[in-house]
Short mmCIF file of C-alpha atoms in Angstrom, two decimals:
data_model
loop_
_atom_site.label_atom_id
_atom_site.label_comp_id
_atom_site.label_asym_id
_atom_site.label_seq_id
_atom_site.Cartn_x
_atom_site.Cartn_y
_atom_site.Cartn_z
CA MET G 1 12.90 -61.12 -60.93
CA SER G 2 16.34 -62.62 -60.87
CA LEU G 3 17.32 -64.61 -57.81
CA PHE G 4 20.78 -63.07 -57.97
CA ARG G 5 19.86 -59.36 -57.67
CA PRO G 6 19.01 -59.47 -53.93
CA THR G 7 22.07 -61.64 -53.37
CA LEU G 8 24.28 -59.07 -55.07
CA ILE G 9 22.68 -56.25 -53.09
CA ALA G 10 23.22 -58.13 -49.83
CA ALA G 11 26.81 -58.94 -50.78
CA ALA G 12 27.48 -55.31 -51.73
CA LEU G 13 26.09 -54.10 -48.41
CA ALA G 14 28.15 -56.66 -46.51
CA VAL G 15 31.30 -55.58 -48.35
CA GLY G 16 30.41 -51.95 -47.68
CA LEU G 17 29.97 -52.66 -43.99
CA VAL G 18 33.34 -54.30 -43.77
CA ALA G 19 35.00 -51.54 -45.81
CA CYS G 20 33.39 -48.76 -43.77
CA SER G 21 34.19 -50.29 -40.41
CA GLY G 22 37.91 -50.66 -41.02
CA SER G 23 40.66 -48.35 -39.90
CA GLU G 24 41.68 -45.11 -41.53
CA PRO G 25 43.86 -45.27 -44.65
CA PRO G 26 47.62 -45.52 -44.17
CA ALA G 27 49.65 -42.32 -44.48
CA GLU G 28 51.19 -43.43 -47.77
CA THR G 29 47.74 -43.46 -49.42
CA THR G 30 46.80 -39.99 -48.23
CA GLY G 31 50.23 -38.42 -48.65
CA ALA G 32 50.11 -37.18 -45.05
CA THR G 33 52.80 -37.76 -42.50
CA PRO G 34 51.51 -39.70 -39.50
CA GLY G 35 51.56 -37.86 -36.20
CA PRO G 36 49.48 -35.67 -33.92
CA ALA G 37 49.71 -32.64 -36.21
CA ASN G 38 47.94 -34.50 -39.02
CA ASP G 39 45.46 -36.53 -36.98
CA ALA G 40 42.67 -33.98 -37.40
CA ALA G 41 43.32 -33.65 -41.13
CA MET G 42 43.35 -37.42 -41.63
CA ALA G 43 40.19 -37.92 -39.60
CA GLY G 44 38.15 -35.85 -42.06
CA PRO G 45 34.91 -34.15 -41.09
CA ALA G 46 33.51 -35.04 -37.69
CA ALA G 47 30.47 -37.27 -37.59
CA ASP G 48 27.29 -35.27 -37.39
CA PRO G 49 25.24 -36.11 -34.34
CA VAL G 50 22.03 -37.96 -35.03
CA ALA G 51 18.86 -37.24 -33.12
CA GLY G 52 18.88 -39.51 -30.10
CA ASN G 53 22.51 -40.49 -30.63
CA ASP G 54 24.65 -39.30 -27.74
CA GLY G 55 27.84 -40.37 -29.52
CA ALA G 56 28.42 -43.27 -27.12
CA VAL G 57 29.77 -46.36 -28.80
CA PRO G 58 27.10 -49.08 -28.74
CA GLU G 59 27.81 -52.39 -27.10
CA GLY G 60 29.48 -55.04 -29.25
CA ASP G 61 32.60 -55.54 -31.29
CA ALA G 62 31.96 -54.84 -34.97
CA ALA G 63 33.96 -57.85 -36.16
CA GLU G 64 32.16 -60.20 -33.75
CA LEU G 65 28.78 -58.83 -34.78
CA ASP G 66 29.69 -59.19 -38.47
CA ALA G 67 30.80 -62.79 -37.88
CA ARG G 68 27.51 -63.61 -36.16
CA LEU G 69 25.52 -62.07 -39.01
CA VAL G 70 27.50 -64.15 -41.50
CA GLU G 71 26.73 -67.29 -39.46
CA LEU G 72 23.03 -66.47 -39.77
CA GLY G 73 23.36 -66.44 -43.56
CA TRP G 74 20.63 -64.90 -45.66
CA ALA G 75 18.70 -63.90 -42.54
CA GLY G 76 21.77 -62.02 -41.28
CA ALA G 77 22.06 -60.09 -44.55
CA ALA G 78 18.32 -59.41 -44.60
CA ALA G 79 18.39 -58.22 -40.98
CA THR G 80 21.29 -55.88 -41.75
CA ASN G 81 19.41 -54.31 -44.67
CA HIS G 82 16.29 -54.14 -42.50
CA ALA G 83 18.16 -52.45 -39.62
CA TYR G 84 19.71 -49.88 -41.96
CA ALA G 85 16.34 -49.19 -43.57
CA GLU G 86 14.71 -48.76 -40.16
CA ALA G 87 17.51 -46.43 -39.00
CA CYS G 88 17.10 -44.42 -42.20
CA GLY G 89 13.40 -43.87 -41.62
CA ALA G 90 11.76 -46.51 -43.82
CA SER G 91 8.03 -46.81 -43.27
CA ALA G 92 6.46 -49.84 -41.61
CA ALA G 93 4.97 -50.81 -44.98
CA GLU G 94 8.42 -50.68 -46.65
CA LEU G 95 9.95 -52.75 -43.84
CA ASP G 96 7.15 -55.33 -44.03
CA ALA G 97 7.49 -55.58 -47.81
CA HIS G 98 11.26 -55.96 -47.49
CA LEU G 99 10.90 -58.75 -44.93
CA ALA G 100 8.31 -60.54 -47.08
CA ALA G 101 10.58 -60.33 -50.14
CA GLN G 102 13.55 -61.63 -48.17
CA ARG G 103 11.48 -64.51 -46.76
CA GLU G 104 10.34 -65.38 -50.29
CA GLN G 105 13.95 -65.29 -51.50
CA ALA G 106 15.07 -67.54 -48.64
CA THR G 107 12.37 -70.09 -49.42
CA ALA G 108 13.34 -70.00 -53.11
CA MET G 109 16.88 -70.90 -52.00
CA GLY G 110 15.60 -73.85 -49.95
CA THR G 111 15.18 -72.45 -46.43
CA ALA G 112 11.85 -73.03 -44.72
CA ALA G 113 9.98 -69.79 -44.03
CA ALA G 114 9.75 -70.62 -40.31
CA GLU G 115 13.51 -71.19 -40.13
CA PHE G 116 14.19 -67.91 -41.94
CA ASP G 117 11.86 -66.10 -39.52
CA ARG G 118 13.64 -67.65 -36.52
CA GLN G 119 17.07 -66.69 -37.87
CA PHE G 120 15.86 -63.21 -38.80
CA GLU G 121 14.51 -62.61 -35.28
CA GLU G 122 17.88 -63.74 -33.90
CA ALA G 123 19.81 -61.57 -36.37
CA LEU G 124 17.82 -58.33 -36.07
CA PRO G 125 19.14 -57.22 -32.65
CA VAL G 126 22.69 -58.08 -33.76
CA ALA G 127 22.25 -56.09 -36.98
CA THR G 128 20.71 -53.19 -35.07
CA ARG G 129 23.76 -53.01 -32.79
CA ARG G 130 26.04 -53.23 -35.84
CA VAL G 131 24.21 -50.39 -37.57
CA ALA G 132 24.44 -48.30 -34.38
CA ILE G 133 28.22 -48.78 -34.34
CA ASP G 134 28.43 -47.62 -37.96
CA ASP G 135 26.17 -44.67 -37.20
CA VAL G 136 28.53 -43.34 -34.53
CA ALA G 137 31.48 -43.58 -36.92
CA MET G 138 29.83 -42.18 -40.08
CA SER G 139 30.12 -38.63 -41.29
CA GLY G 140 26.89 -36.86 -42.18
CA GLY G 141 27.59 -37.15 -45.90
CA ARG G 142 28.29 -40.87 -45.77
CA ARG G 143 25.17 -41.41 -43.65
CA THR G 144 23.06 -39.55 -46.21
CA ASP G 145 24.52 -41.60 -49.09
CA THR G 146 23.99 -44.85 -47.18
CA CYS G 147 20.38 -44.00 -46.39
CA GLU G 148 19.64 -42.99 -49.98
CA THR G 149 21.09 -46.28 -51.25
CA VAL G 150 19.31 -48.44 -48.68
CA LEU G 151 15.94 -46.75 -49.13
CA ALA G 152 16.25 -46.97 -52.93
CA SER G 153 16.94 -50.71 -52.63
CA LEU G 154 13.58 -51.17 -50.92
CA ARG G 155 11.73 -49.89 -53.97
#
């Protein structure tokens, strides 16, 4: 297995997180005129409620959480994938296999397994809050696509 495939997957997810958490597109891209009359049209479909999600915005600023995950390096990326997989209903066996593969990758890149585990444990609550923020903002269709992609990456 190539050492670069998980790196590319993690980078793609990180880019996707940043792209999905940004603001809505400017009016010139959508062709709509900004203003209250077009706000509903520009917002697109409303986010579908998720079981157990009351729509309240979780604690934490997305940019600050992203910055912290970046500081935690590979463990931050692994924790983000792990948190998405858990939110999308991955089994305990899939989550354990994912964590083991990420630990193996980290050690192949020169990080001690114990250090990776420490960083991962620190990153997981941050990633979980970050995923919760995305979940509130996502439409049902985007959530479905995200879950399909994340769960497929575990296989």
